[in-house]
Every structure is written in C-alpha cells, then in structure tokens.
Coordinates of C-alpha atoms (C1' of nucleotides) in Angstrom, one line a residue:
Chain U
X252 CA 101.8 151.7 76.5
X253 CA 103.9 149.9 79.5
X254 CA 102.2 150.7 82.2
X255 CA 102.3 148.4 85.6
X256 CA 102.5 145.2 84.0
X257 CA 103.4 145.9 80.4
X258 CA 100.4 144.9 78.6
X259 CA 98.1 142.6 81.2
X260 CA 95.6 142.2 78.3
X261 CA 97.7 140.3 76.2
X262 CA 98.9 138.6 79.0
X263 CA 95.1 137.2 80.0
X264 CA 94.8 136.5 76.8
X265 CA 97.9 134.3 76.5
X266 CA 97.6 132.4 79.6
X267 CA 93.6 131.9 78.9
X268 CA 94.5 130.8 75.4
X269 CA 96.9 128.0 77.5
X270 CA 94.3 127.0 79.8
X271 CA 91.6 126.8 76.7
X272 CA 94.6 124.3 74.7
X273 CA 94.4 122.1 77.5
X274 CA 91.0 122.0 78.8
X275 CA 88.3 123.9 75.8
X276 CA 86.3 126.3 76.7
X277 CA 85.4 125.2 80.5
X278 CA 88.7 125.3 81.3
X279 CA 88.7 129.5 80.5
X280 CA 88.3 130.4 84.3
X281 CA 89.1 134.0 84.5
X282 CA 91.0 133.9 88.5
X283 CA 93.3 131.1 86.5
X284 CA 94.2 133.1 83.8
X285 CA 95.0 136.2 86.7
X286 CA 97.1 134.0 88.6
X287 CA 99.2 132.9 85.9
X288 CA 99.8 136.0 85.3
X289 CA 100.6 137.1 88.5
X290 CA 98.0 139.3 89.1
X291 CA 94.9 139.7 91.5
X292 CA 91.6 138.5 90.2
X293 CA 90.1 141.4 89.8
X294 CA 92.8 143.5 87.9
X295 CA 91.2 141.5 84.7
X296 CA 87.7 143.6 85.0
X297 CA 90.7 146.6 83.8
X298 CA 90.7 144.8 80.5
X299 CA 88.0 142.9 79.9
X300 CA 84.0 143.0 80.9
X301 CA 83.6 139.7 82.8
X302 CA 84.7 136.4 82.0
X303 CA 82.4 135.9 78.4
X304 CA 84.9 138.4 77.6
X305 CA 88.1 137.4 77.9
X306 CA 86.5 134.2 76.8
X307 CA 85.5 135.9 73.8
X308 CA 89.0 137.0 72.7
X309 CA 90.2 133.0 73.1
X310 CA 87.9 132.1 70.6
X311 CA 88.7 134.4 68.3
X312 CA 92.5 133.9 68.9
X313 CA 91.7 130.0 68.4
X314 CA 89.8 130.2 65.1
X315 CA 92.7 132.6 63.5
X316 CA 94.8 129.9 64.6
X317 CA 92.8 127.1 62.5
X318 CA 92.4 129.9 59.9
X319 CA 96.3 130.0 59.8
X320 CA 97.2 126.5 59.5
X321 CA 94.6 126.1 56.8
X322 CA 96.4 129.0 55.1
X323 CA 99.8 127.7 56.0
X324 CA 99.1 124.3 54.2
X325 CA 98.1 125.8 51.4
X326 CA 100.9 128.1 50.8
X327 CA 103.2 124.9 50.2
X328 CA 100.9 123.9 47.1
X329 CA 101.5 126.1 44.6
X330 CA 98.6 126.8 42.2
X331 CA 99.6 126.6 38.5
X332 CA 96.0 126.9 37.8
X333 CA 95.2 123.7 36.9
X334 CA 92.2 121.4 38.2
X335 CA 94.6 118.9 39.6
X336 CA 96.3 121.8 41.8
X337 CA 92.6 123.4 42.7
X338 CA 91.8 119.8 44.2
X339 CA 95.3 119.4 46.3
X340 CA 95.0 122.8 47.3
X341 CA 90.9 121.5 48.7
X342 CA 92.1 118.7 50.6
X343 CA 95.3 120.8 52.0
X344 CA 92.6 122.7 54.0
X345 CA 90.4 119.9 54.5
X346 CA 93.4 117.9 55.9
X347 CA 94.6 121.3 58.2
X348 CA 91.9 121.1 59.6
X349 CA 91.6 117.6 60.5
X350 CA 95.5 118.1 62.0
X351 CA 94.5 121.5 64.1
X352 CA 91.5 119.5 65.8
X353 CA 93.5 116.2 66.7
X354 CA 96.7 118.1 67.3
X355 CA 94.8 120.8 69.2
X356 CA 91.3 119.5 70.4
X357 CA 91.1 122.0 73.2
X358 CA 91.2 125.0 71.1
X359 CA 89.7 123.3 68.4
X360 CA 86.3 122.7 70.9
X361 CA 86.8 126.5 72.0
X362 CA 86.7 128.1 68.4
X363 CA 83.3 127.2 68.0
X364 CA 81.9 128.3 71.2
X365 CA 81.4 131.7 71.2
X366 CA 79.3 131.1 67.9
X367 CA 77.3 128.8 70.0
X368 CA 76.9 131.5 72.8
X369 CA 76.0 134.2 70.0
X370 CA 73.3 131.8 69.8
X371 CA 71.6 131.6 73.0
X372 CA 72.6 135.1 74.3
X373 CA 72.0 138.3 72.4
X374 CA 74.5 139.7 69.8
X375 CA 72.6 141.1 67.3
X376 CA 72.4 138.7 64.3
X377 CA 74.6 139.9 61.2
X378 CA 77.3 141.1 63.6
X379 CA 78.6 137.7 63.4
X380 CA 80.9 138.2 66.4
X381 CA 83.9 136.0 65.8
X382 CA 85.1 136.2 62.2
X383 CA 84.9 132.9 60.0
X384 CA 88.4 132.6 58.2
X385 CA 88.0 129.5 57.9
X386 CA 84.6 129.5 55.9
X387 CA 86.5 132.3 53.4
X388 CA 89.5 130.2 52.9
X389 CA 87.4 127.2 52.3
X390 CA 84.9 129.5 49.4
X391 CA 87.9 130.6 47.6
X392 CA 89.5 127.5 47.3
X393 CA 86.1 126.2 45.7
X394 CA 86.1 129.2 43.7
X395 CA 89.6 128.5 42.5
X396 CA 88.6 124.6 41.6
X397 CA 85.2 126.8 39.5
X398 CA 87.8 128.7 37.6
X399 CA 90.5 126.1 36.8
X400 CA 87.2 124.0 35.6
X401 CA 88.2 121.4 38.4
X402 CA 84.0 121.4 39.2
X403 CA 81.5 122.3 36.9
X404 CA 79.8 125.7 37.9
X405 CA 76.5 124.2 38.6
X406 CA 77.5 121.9 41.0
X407 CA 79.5 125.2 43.3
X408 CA 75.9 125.7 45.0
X409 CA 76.3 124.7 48.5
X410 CA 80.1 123.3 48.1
X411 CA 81.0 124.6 51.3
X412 CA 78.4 123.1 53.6
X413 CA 79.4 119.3 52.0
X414 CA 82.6 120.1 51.9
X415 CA 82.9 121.4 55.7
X416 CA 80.4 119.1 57.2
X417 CA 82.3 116.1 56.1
X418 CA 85.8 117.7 57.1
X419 CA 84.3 118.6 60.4
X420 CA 82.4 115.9 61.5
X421 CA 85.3 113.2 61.0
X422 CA 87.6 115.5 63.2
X423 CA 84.7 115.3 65.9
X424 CA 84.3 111.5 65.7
X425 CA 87.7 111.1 65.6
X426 CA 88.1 113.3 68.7
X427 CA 84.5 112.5 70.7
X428 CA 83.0 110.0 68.1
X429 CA 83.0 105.6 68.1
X430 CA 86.0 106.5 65.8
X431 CA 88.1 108.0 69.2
X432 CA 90.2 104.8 69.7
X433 CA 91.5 104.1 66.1
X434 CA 95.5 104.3 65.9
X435 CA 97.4 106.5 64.0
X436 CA 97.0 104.4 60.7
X437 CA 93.5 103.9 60.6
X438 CA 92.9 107.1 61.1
X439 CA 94.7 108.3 58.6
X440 CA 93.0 106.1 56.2
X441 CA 89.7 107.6 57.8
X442 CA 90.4 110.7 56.9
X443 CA 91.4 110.0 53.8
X444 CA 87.9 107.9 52.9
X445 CA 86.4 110.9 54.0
X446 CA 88.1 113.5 51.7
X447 CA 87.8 111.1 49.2
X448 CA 84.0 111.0 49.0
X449 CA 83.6 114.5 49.4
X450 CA 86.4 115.3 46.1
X451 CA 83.9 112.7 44.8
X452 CA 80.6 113.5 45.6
X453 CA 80.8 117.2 44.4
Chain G
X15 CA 61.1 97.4 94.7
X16 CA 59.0 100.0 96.5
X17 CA 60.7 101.7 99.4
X18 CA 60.4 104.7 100.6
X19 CA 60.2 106.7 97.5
X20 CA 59.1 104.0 94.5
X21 CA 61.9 104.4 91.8
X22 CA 64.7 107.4 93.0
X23 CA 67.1 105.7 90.7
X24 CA 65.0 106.1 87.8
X25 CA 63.4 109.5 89.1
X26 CA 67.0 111.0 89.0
X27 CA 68.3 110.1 85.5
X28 CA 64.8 111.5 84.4
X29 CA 65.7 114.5 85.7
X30 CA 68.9 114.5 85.0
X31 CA 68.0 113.8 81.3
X32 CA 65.7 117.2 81.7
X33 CA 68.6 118.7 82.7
X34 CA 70.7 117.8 80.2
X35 CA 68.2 118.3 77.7
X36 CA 68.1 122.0 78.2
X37 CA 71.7 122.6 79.3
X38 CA 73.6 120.0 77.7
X39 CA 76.3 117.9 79.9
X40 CA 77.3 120.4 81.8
X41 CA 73.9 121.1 83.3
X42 CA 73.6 117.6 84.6
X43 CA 74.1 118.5 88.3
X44 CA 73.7 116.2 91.1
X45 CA 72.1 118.5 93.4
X46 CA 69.2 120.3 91.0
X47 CA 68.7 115.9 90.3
X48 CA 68.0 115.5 93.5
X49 CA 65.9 118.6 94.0
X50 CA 63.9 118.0 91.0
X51 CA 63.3 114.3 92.8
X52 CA 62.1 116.5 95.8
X53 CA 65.4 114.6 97.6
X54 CA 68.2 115.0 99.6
X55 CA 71.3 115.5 97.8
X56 CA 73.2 112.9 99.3
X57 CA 70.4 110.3 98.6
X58 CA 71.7 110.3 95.4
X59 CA 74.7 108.4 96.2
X60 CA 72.7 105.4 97.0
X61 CA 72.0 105.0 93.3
X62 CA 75.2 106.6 92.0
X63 CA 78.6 106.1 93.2
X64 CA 79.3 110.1 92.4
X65 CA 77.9 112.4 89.7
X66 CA 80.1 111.3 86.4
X67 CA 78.0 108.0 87.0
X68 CA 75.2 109.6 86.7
X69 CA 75.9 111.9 83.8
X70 CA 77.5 108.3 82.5
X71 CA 73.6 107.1 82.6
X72 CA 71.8 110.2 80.8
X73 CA 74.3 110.0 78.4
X74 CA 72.9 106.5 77.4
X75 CA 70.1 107.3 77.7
X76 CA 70.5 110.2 75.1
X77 CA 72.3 108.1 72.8
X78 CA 69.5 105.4 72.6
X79 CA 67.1 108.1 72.1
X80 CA 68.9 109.0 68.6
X81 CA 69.2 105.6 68.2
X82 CA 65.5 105.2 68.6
X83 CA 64.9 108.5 66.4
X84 CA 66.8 106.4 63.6
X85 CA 65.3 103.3 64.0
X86 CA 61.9 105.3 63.9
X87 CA 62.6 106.7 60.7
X88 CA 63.8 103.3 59.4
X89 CA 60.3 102.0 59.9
X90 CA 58.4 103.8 57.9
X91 CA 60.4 103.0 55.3
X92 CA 59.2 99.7 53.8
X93 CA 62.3 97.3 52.4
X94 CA 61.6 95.7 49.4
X95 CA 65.2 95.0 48.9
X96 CA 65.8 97.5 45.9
X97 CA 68.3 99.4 45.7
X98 CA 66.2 102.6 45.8
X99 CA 65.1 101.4 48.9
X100 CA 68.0 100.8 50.6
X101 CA 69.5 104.3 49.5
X102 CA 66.2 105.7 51.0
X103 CA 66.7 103.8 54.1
X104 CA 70.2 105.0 54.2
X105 CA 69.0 108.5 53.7
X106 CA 66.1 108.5 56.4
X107 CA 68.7 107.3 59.1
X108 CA 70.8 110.2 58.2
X109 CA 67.7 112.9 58.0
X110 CA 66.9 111.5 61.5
X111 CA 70.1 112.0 62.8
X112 CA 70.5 115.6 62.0
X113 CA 66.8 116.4 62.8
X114 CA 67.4 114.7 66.2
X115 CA 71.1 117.0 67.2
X116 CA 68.5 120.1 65.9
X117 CA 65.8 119.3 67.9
X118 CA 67.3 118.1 71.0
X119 CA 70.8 119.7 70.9
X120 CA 71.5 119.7 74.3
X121 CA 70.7 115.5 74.6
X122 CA 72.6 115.5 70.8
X123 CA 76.1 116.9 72.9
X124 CA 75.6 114.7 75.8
X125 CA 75.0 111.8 73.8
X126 CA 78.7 112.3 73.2
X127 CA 80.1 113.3 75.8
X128 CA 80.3 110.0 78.2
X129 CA 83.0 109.2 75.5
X130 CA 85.0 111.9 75.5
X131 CA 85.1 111.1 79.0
X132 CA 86.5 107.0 78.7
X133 CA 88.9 109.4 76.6
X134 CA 90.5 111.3 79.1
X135 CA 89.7 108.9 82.7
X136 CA 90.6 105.5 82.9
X137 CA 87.7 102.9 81.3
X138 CA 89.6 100.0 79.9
X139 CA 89.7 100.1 75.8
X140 CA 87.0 98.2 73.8
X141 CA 84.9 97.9 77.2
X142 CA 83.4 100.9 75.4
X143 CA 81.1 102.4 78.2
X144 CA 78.0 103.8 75.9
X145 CA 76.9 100.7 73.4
X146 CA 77.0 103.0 70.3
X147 CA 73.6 101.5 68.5
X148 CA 73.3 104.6 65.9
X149 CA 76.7 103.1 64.8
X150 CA 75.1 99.6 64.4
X151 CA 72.2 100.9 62.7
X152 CA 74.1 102.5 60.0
X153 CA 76.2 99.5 58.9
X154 CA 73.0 97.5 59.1
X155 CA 72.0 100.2 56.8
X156 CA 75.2 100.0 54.3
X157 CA 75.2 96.1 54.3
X158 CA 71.5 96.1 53.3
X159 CA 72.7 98.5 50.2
X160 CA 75.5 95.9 49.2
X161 CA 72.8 93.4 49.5
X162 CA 70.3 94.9 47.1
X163 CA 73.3 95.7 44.7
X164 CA 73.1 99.7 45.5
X165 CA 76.6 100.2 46.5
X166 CA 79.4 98.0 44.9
X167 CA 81.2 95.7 47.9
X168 CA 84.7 97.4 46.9
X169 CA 82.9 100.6 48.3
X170 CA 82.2 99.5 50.9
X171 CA 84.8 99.6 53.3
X172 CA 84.8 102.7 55.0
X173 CA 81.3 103.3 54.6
X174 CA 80.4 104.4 57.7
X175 CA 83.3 106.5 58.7
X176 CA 81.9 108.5 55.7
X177 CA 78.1 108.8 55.8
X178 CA 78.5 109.6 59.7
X179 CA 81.1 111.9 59.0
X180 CA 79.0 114.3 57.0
X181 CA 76.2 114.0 59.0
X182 CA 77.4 114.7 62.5
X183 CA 79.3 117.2 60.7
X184 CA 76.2 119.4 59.2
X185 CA 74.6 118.8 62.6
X186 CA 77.3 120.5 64.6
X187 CA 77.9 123.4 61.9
X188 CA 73.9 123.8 61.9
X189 CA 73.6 124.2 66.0
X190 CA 77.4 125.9 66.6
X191 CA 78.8 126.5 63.4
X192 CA 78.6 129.2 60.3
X193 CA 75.2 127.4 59.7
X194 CA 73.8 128.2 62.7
X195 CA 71.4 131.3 61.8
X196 CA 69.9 129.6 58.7
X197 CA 66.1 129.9 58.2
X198 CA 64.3 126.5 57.9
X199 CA 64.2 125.8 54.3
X200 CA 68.2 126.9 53.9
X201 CA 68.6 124.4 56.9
X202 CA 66.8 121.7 54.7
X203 CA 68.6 122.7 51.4
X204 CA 72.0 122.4 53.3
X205 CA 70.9 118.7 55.0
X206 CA 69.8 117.8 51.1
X207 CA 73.2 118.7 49.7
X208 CA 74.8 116.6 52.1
X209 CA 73.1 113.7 52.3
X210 CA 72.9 114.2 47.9
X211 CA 77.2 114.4 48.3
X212 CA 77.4 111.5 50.4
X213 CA 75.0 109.5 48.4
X214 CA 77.2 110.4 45.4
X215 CA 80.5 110.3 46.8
X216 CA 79.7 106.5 47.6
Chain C
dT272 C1' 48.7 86.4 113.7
dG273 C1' 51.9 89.2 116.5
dT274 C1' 56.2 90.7 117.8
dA275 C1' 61.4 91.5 117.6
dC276 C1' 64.7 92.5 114.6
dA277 C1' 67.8 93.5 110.6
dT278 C1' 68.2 96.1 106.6
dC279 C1' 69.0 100.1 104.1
dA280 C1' 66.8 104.2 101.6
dG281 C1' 66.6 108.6 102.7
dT282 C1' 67.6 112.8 106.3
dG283 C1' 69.9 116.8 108.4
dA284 C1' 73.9 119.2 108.9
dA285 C1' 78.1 120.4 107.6
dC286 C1' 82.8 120.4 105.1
dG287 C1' 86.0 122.7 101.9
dC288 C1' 86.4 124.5 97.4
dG289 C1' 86.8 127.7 93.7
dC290 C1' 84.3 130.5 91.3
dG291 C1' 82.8 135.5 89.3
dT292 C1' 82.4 139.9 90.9
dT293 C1' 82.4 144.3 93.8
dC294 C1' 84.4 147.7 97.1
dA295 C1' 87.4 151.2 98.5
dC296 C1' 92.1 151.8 98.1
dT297 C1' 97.2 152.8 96.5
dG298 C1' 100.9 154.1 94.1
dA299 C1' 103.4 154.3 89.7
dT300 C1' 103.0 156.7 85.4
dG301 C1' 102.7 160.6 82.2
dT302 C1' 101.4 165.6 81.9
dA303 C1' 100.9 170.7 82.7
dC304 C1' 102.9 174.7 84.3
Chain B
dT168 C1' 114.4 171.4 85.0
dG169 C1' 111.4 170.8 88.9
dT170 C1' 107.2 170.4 91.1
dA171 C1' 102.0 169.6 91.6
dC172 C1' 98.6 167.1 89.9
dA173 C1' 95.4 163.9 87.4
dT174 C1' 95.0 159.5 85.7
dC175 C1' 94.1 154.8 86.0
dA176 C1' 96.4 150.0 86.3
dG177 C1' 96.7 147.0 89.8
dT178 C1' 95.9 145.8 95.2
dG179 C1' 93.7 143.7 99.3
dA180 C1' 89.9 142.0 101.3
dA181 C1' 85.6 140.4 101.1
dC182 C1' 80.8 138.9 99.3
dG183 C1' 77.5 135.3 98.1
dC184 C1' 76.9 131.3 95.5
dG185 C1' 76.3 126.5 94.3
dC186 C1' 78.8 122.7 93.9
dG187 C1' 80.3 117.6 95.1
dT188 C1' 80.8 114.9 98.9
dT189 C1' 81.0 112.9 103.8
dC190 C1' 79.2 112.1 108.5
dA191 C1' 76.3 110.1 111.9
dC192 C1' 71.5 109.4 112.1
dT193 C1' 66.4 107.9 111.6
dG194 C1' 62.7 105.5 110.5
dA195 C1' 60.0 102.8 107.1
dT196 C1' 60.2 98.3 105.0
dG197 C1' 60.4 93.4 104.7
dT198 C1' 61.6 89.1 107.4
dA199 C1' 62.1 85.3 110.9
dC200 C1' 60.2 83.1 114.6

DNA sequence: TGTACATCAGTGAACGCGCGTTCACTGATGTAC
DNA sequence: TGTACATCAGTGAACGCGCGTTCACTGATGTAC
C-alpha cells in the first residue's frame, strides 16, 4: 500500500491532528496540514472529500484519545468488586477527563465539534457520526457502582447526564470559564469539590 | 452626539451581536458589521481600534444578556427568606442559565469567548476584561441560602465552582454534546436531574 | 445674525493574505501477457 | 524474464472569495468671532 508517499492519509491526518492540539478546530486548515506534509494542496482531495472531511477524522482521532485516557486511568484501579472500588474507578474517569481537557484543550474543544456540525448540517440522525467512547466508558462504570451496590438501582436513571455535565462543565470553566486564572492548587481543589458533589448528589 | 450617522458605534455592536447570535464568535465580522450599518468598512475603525475590540464588546454584551436572563428569573421568584425559597431561587438561576445557552447558543459561546481570549493575548490578570455578573449572581444566590439556614456555612465554600459547573456543563452537552438530539421533555428531564444532583450534592 | 474655520465621522480605492477548490497534467507503481 | 499498458497518487498553476487593515480624501457638523 506504499505508493508515492507511503500513506498521505495518515499523514493529513497526523499533521491536522497537530495543528487541531494547538489551535481546536479552527486551526484544522486543510493547505496547512498539505504543507506539513510536504505535499501540494490539492493532493488531499486524493484522500479526503473537502476539508469537513479530514476535519472529520481529527475529531474522531481526538475523542478516542479522551476515550483512551479515561480507559487508561482506569486500568490502574483494579476492581475487586466492591462499592468503594466502583466509586474510585468513577472519579478515575471523571478526573481523566478533567486532565485530557487542561492538558490538551485544543483537542479537547475539537472532539466535540463534529457533533456540533452533525447538528446544523445533514447526517442523518441515529448515524451518530463520531462514536461516543467516552459516554460508554462513563455507563459501565455506573453500571459497575449498580452491581457492587455502590448506588441504589433507582437512583442509575439519568447518572450519566449529572455525572458528565458536572465533569464537563468544570473542565470548560476551568479552560474558558471565571475559573481560567486559578493556580494549580485551587484548581485541583475545584475539581475535587466538583467530583465530590456529584459522588454525593447521586 | 448626532453626526453624520446618529449612533455607528452602537449600530455596529448591534449588528455584530446579530451576527454573533446566529454564527457564534466566529461570525462576528467586521466587514458584514459594517454592511449591515449600510457603512464603509473602514468606518468602523473610528469606533473600534480593530475587530477583536469589537467582538470584545458583543461578547459583553452577550454575557449581560444571561446575566439579565438570570436576574429575570430571580424576580419572579418572591424571597421570603425560607429556605425553600432560596433553594428555588438557586434553582431558577440555574434553569435560566441553561434555557438561555439553548435558546441563544450562538450569544451562550460568545459570551465566553472574550475570555478565552485575555487567555491566550496579553490583558493584565484580575483586570478581567468581561465583568462576569452571572458569577455574582449565583453567590448572591448561595449566600442568601446560608442566610435562610438552607445550606450549612461549612458547605459553603466551593459553592459556586459546583452549581455552575453542572450547569454550563448540561448546557454544552445539550447544544454539542451526546445530548444534543434529545426531544424537549428528555431535554427537561436531563436539566431536572441535574439541578436535583446539585441540589443534593450540596 | 452671518461668515470663516477647525474638527472629525465617514468615503473610495486599494493592499496583501491565505483560504478551499478545480483543472489538465505527469510519472511512478503494479499488472497482464 | 521482458515489455506494453492501465491505474491513480501527486503536481503545477490558477480561480474567486472575503477578510482585516491602511491610505489620502471629503464634506457635514459645531464653534468662534
């Protein structure tokens, strides 16, 4: 499969994926990603549609990332079935999560794009486009705090919406938000209030 | 303060806020301002030393407008210093909030956005660009619930960092995130458990 | 009250820029006989 | 094994677009005498 260039696709998509780390989505211009990979403009219309395209692929490269640090994180907690276990391995993922959008906020910003283009354009609803890891991660570990009787089956409804919201809105106020300026410490105790109330309020 | 065309100043960030209301941040451009003013572009830059400055208005204008929204909401609310009330009051802000980001997304983002800016570009630290009145509102909120005896003081720390945590957080997942195709009373069932964990969590 | 003048809000034309995308092409690769 | 050929990944040049911004200017407004 080494043609000319070896494999161009990949290429785009690793030096878009660069471009997207340190600028989001905006920041995905298609003659950028050619030239850093040494390569006329045009030679991307070989691999990809137009530019939603290849900006397409970043996204879905950037929330498998997020998917894989949430994973990661919760490999080093080993489940012995217990509640206290089904909580750590909760705010593991909460706390990935947090760490993927302050360590990475331009890919962070980008993995939720093309579900916000999906919106406005067409993509016919159902075919979700960009797959959710994340979301699935995030159900099983609530299904795994159900079954070690960590939370009481009645109050699973809805878990992951409370549970995300909270996760996700303190990494955009940290990032965007009035909570932008706070220094390492306070924001550490942030997102600790913050995982704290949703442990608590479920 | 007539001239030649009565108010440009004011014309343009209306315009602008048009703009940005449709389009978000990024469709705040000088030169459909200035069209929409039935202006020269360049007039602009009697009122505006170059286009972040005005994006740098619309955004505050888009935050006071969800600060208005909140305050709204808190009106209609009548104090009578209980602690039911002041969980209500607490509760209406937040409704207000999220029904504001869905109804307005593209002012909700550039609300936000003016501080992502001081972020990356130079703005000296605690001269804080937008005045964040939401923020204001929402302690006003949580010291009027320590007041009534609704929330114990030794909660209270931290307060805010919480309650707006979960609620930017649903808004965003509603308009760009795994929420985003829910029907209207899945939307409100999501909004209630939130605000219900927050509540609870506190 | 009338006239000369200074101010300055807006004009008209142009700049350089980088973008996404299209065209007809070339030349290396892999394939069939 | 060697040659003719089809494929198709990448080239080179160009397009039209809209942007932010700058220049020297014009002409209406308000002001001083």
């Amino acid at each position: 499969m080494a043609y000319h260039h070896g494999n161009l696709r990949q290429a785009l998509i690793d030096a878009a994926v660069t471009l997207a780390r340190s600028g989001g989505p905006d920041a995905v211009v298609l003659r950028a990603a050619t030239r850093e990979a040494g390569v006329t403009p045009n030679a991307a219309y070989r691999h990809f549609a137009d530019r939603d395209d290849l900006l397409a692929a970043v996204c879905q490269v950037a929330m498998d990332e997020l998917a894989a640090r949430m994973q990661a994180s919760l490999a080093e907690i080993d489940d012995d079935g217990s509640p206290a276990a089904a909580w750590a391995r909760l705010r593991a993922t909460g706390r990935a999560y947090v760490d993927f959008a302050l360590a990475e906020p331009g890919l962070f910003r980008t993995a939720f794009t093309s579900l916000a283009q999906a919106q406005h354009g067409g993509l016919p609803p159902g075919e979700g486009g960009v797959r959710m890891k994340p979301f699935e991660i995030l159900s099983a570990c609530l299904n795994g705090l159900v079954a070690s009787s960590g939370l009481p089956p009645e109050r699973r409804s809805m878990a992951e919406t409370a549970a995300w919201a909270s996760v996700h809105g303190i990494s955009e106020l940290l990032l965007y938000g009035p909570l932008r300026q706070l220094g390492a410490d306070e924001r550490d105790r942030a997102i600790d209030k913050v995982l704290d109330t949703v442990a608590f309020g479920l």
